[in-house]
Amino acid sequence: MALIVQKYGGTSVANLERIQNVAKRVVKTYDQGHDVVVILSAMAGITDSLIEMAQEITRAPEKRELDVLLATGEQTTAALLAMTLNAMKYPAKSLLGFQAEVITDCTYGNARIMEIGARRIKELLEKRHIVVVAGFQGCDMEGNITTLGRGGSDTSAVAIAAALKADSCEIYTDVNGVYTADPNIVAKARKIDRISYDEMLEMASLGAKVLQIRSVEFAKKYAVPVHVRSSFSDEEGTMVVNEDKSMERLVVSGVTCSKNDARITLIKVPDQPGIAAKIFTPLADAGIIVDMIIQNRHSGKFNDLTFTVPKPDFEKAMELARKTAAEISAEDVLGDNGIAKVSVTGVGMKNHSGVASHMFATLARENINILMISTSEIRISCVIDAKYAELAVRALHTAFGLDKA
Ligand code: ADP
Ligand code: ASP
Ligand code: MG
């Protein structure tokens, strides 16, 4: 008998019929003698409509209240699934984040899980109950409701699996697993059978939203094997595990794309010690995460400095950049939120040359201009105009030999 954590995403619980389908899967596992903890997302689209509703009241809703509101999406599905299971004569109870003792820091909207008590989950499991936990939510030390950032139910699931030392953590979604590229963009994308935590981390941080990045961090830290699969079929999905010899060691194993960032350029910044600190300290103090940074010589004793920030922080970052620009007498500040970051990833890149040039040549062939470049040991990213994002992903997928036959 095993302890199995199953997480179902928004499309899998989009209506009562789909919740029935989820209940059948849960019961199947339970009837095999296993203990089952189910983590749920809100119904597809609900989190977005709750955000829109809040924004009809004010453009910047109080973050604490927004989290109270957003947490209702997962509260609804958790209760509905527990009811469905009870109606099928199975013992089931729903728990909200705070009842499952998912303790987070107090960063509303993007809280980090600090610890999970899970006392009540364990008690219910002892009594052979099916435990249904509302994903995406927790509470801080003061008892305020917090949410874990978009896609955060994945992290709830992996963190609860780690806390319970579960035998497996299954992430049920609307695709059959992790693919070499988003299968909704690249029809020829191939499903990956096994992927290492490190590669999955890169893909998740570069836009493959199939797993929230923090869930992969948790999985790696606590060695939780994660099985990403579809709730609409019985096909085996993708195992996310430690790197091993059986994995295909392709030079490039995935192509990703993200439209979550915006670009800011300061023109004619004085070339002096301390200038970069003056520009980036206010951003850091405001909690804005700067991703790529490039500095070019302008002319004379001046540089141009360009960086990217998350789109939701764009306006705030522009305001801070304009203020600093005035202080240091920079000539101008330009902003652009119509960009995309396309990336190729792969552990095989570590000891292979020519990947970057192949990527640049492929984009050039499609007449796509590269605005910024950044690299790590296992990834190369280019910022381009957002309108070419899908074209770029398809071209790179073909160019690196990833298309399925
Ligand atoms: P859920 O609601 O189940 O959490 P998400 O919408 O968050 O589902 O994540 C699944 C989606 O992730 C897929 O529908 C797919 O469009 C997208 N996706 C992006 N990149 C990839 C990839 N490399 N492999 C699989 N899916 C991907
Ligand atoms: N409902 C939340 C969201 O839409 C969390 C999740 O689905 O994982 O982001
Ligand atoms: Mg998701």
Short mmCIF file of N, CA and C and ligand atoms in Angstrom, two decimals, residues 7 10 41-42 47 74 136 149-154, ligand 2:
data_model
loop_
_atom_site.label_atom_id
_atom_site.label_comp_id
_atom_site.label_asym_id
_atom_site.label_seq_id
_atom_site.Cartn_x
_atom_site.Cartn_y
_atom_site.Cartn_z
N LYS A 7 -2.59 15.71 -8.00
CA LYS A 7 -3.03 17.10 -8.16
C LYS A 7 -3.76 17.23 -9.49
N GLY A 10 -6.78 23.13 -13.36
CA GLY A 10 -8.03 23.82 -13.67
C GLY A 10 -8.90 23.19 -14.73
N SER A 41 -6.83 22.56 -8.07
CA SER A 41 -6.83 23.94 -8.55
C SER A 41 -8.27 24.44 -8.57
N ALA A 42 -8.43 25.72 -8.84
CA ALA A 42 -9.76 26.28 -9.11
C ALA A 42 -10.20 25.84 -10.50
N THR A 47 -9.73 31.84 -11.49
CA THR A 47 -8.77 32.75 -10.85
C THR A 47 -8.69 34.06 -11.65
N GLU A 74 -10.20 27.70 -5.15
CA GLU A 74 -9.78 26.35 -4.75
C GLU A 74 -10.67 25.81 -3.63
N PHE A 136 -2.83 26.00 -3.94
CA PHE A 136 -2.58 27.43 -4.25
C PHE A 136 -2.63 28.32 -3.01
N GLY A 149 1.21 32.27 -5.88
CA GLY A 149 1.62 32.68 -7.22
C GLY A 149 0.91 31.82 -8.26
N ARG A 150 0.73 32.37 -9.48
CA ARG A 150 -0.03 31.66 -10.51
C ARG A 150 0.55 30.26 -10.75
N GLY A 151 -0.34 29.32 -10.89
CA GLY A 151 0.09 27.93 -11.09
C GLY A 151 0.53 27.27 -9.79
N GLY A 152 0.23 27.91 -8.66
CA GLY A 152 0.78 27.49 -7.37
C GLY A 152 0.26 26.17 -6.82
N SER A 153 -0.81 25.63 -7.39
CA SER A 153 -1.29 24.33 -6.87
C SER A 153 -0.27 23.21 -7.11
N ASP A 154 0.53 23.35 -8.16
CA ASP A 154 1.60 22.35 -8.39
C ASP A 154 2.51 22.32 -7.16
N1 ASP B 2 -5.84 28.67 -9.64
C1 ASP B 2 -4.49 29.16 -9.60
C2 ASP B 2 -4.11 29.78 -10.93
O1 ASP B 2 -4.92 29.82 -11.84
C3 ASP B 2 -3.51 28.13 -9.16
C4 ASP B 2 -3.36 26.93 -10.06
O2 ASP B 2 -4.18 26.69 -10.94
O3 ASP B 2 -2.38 26.19 -9.90
O4 ASP B 2 -3.03 30.27 -11.06
#
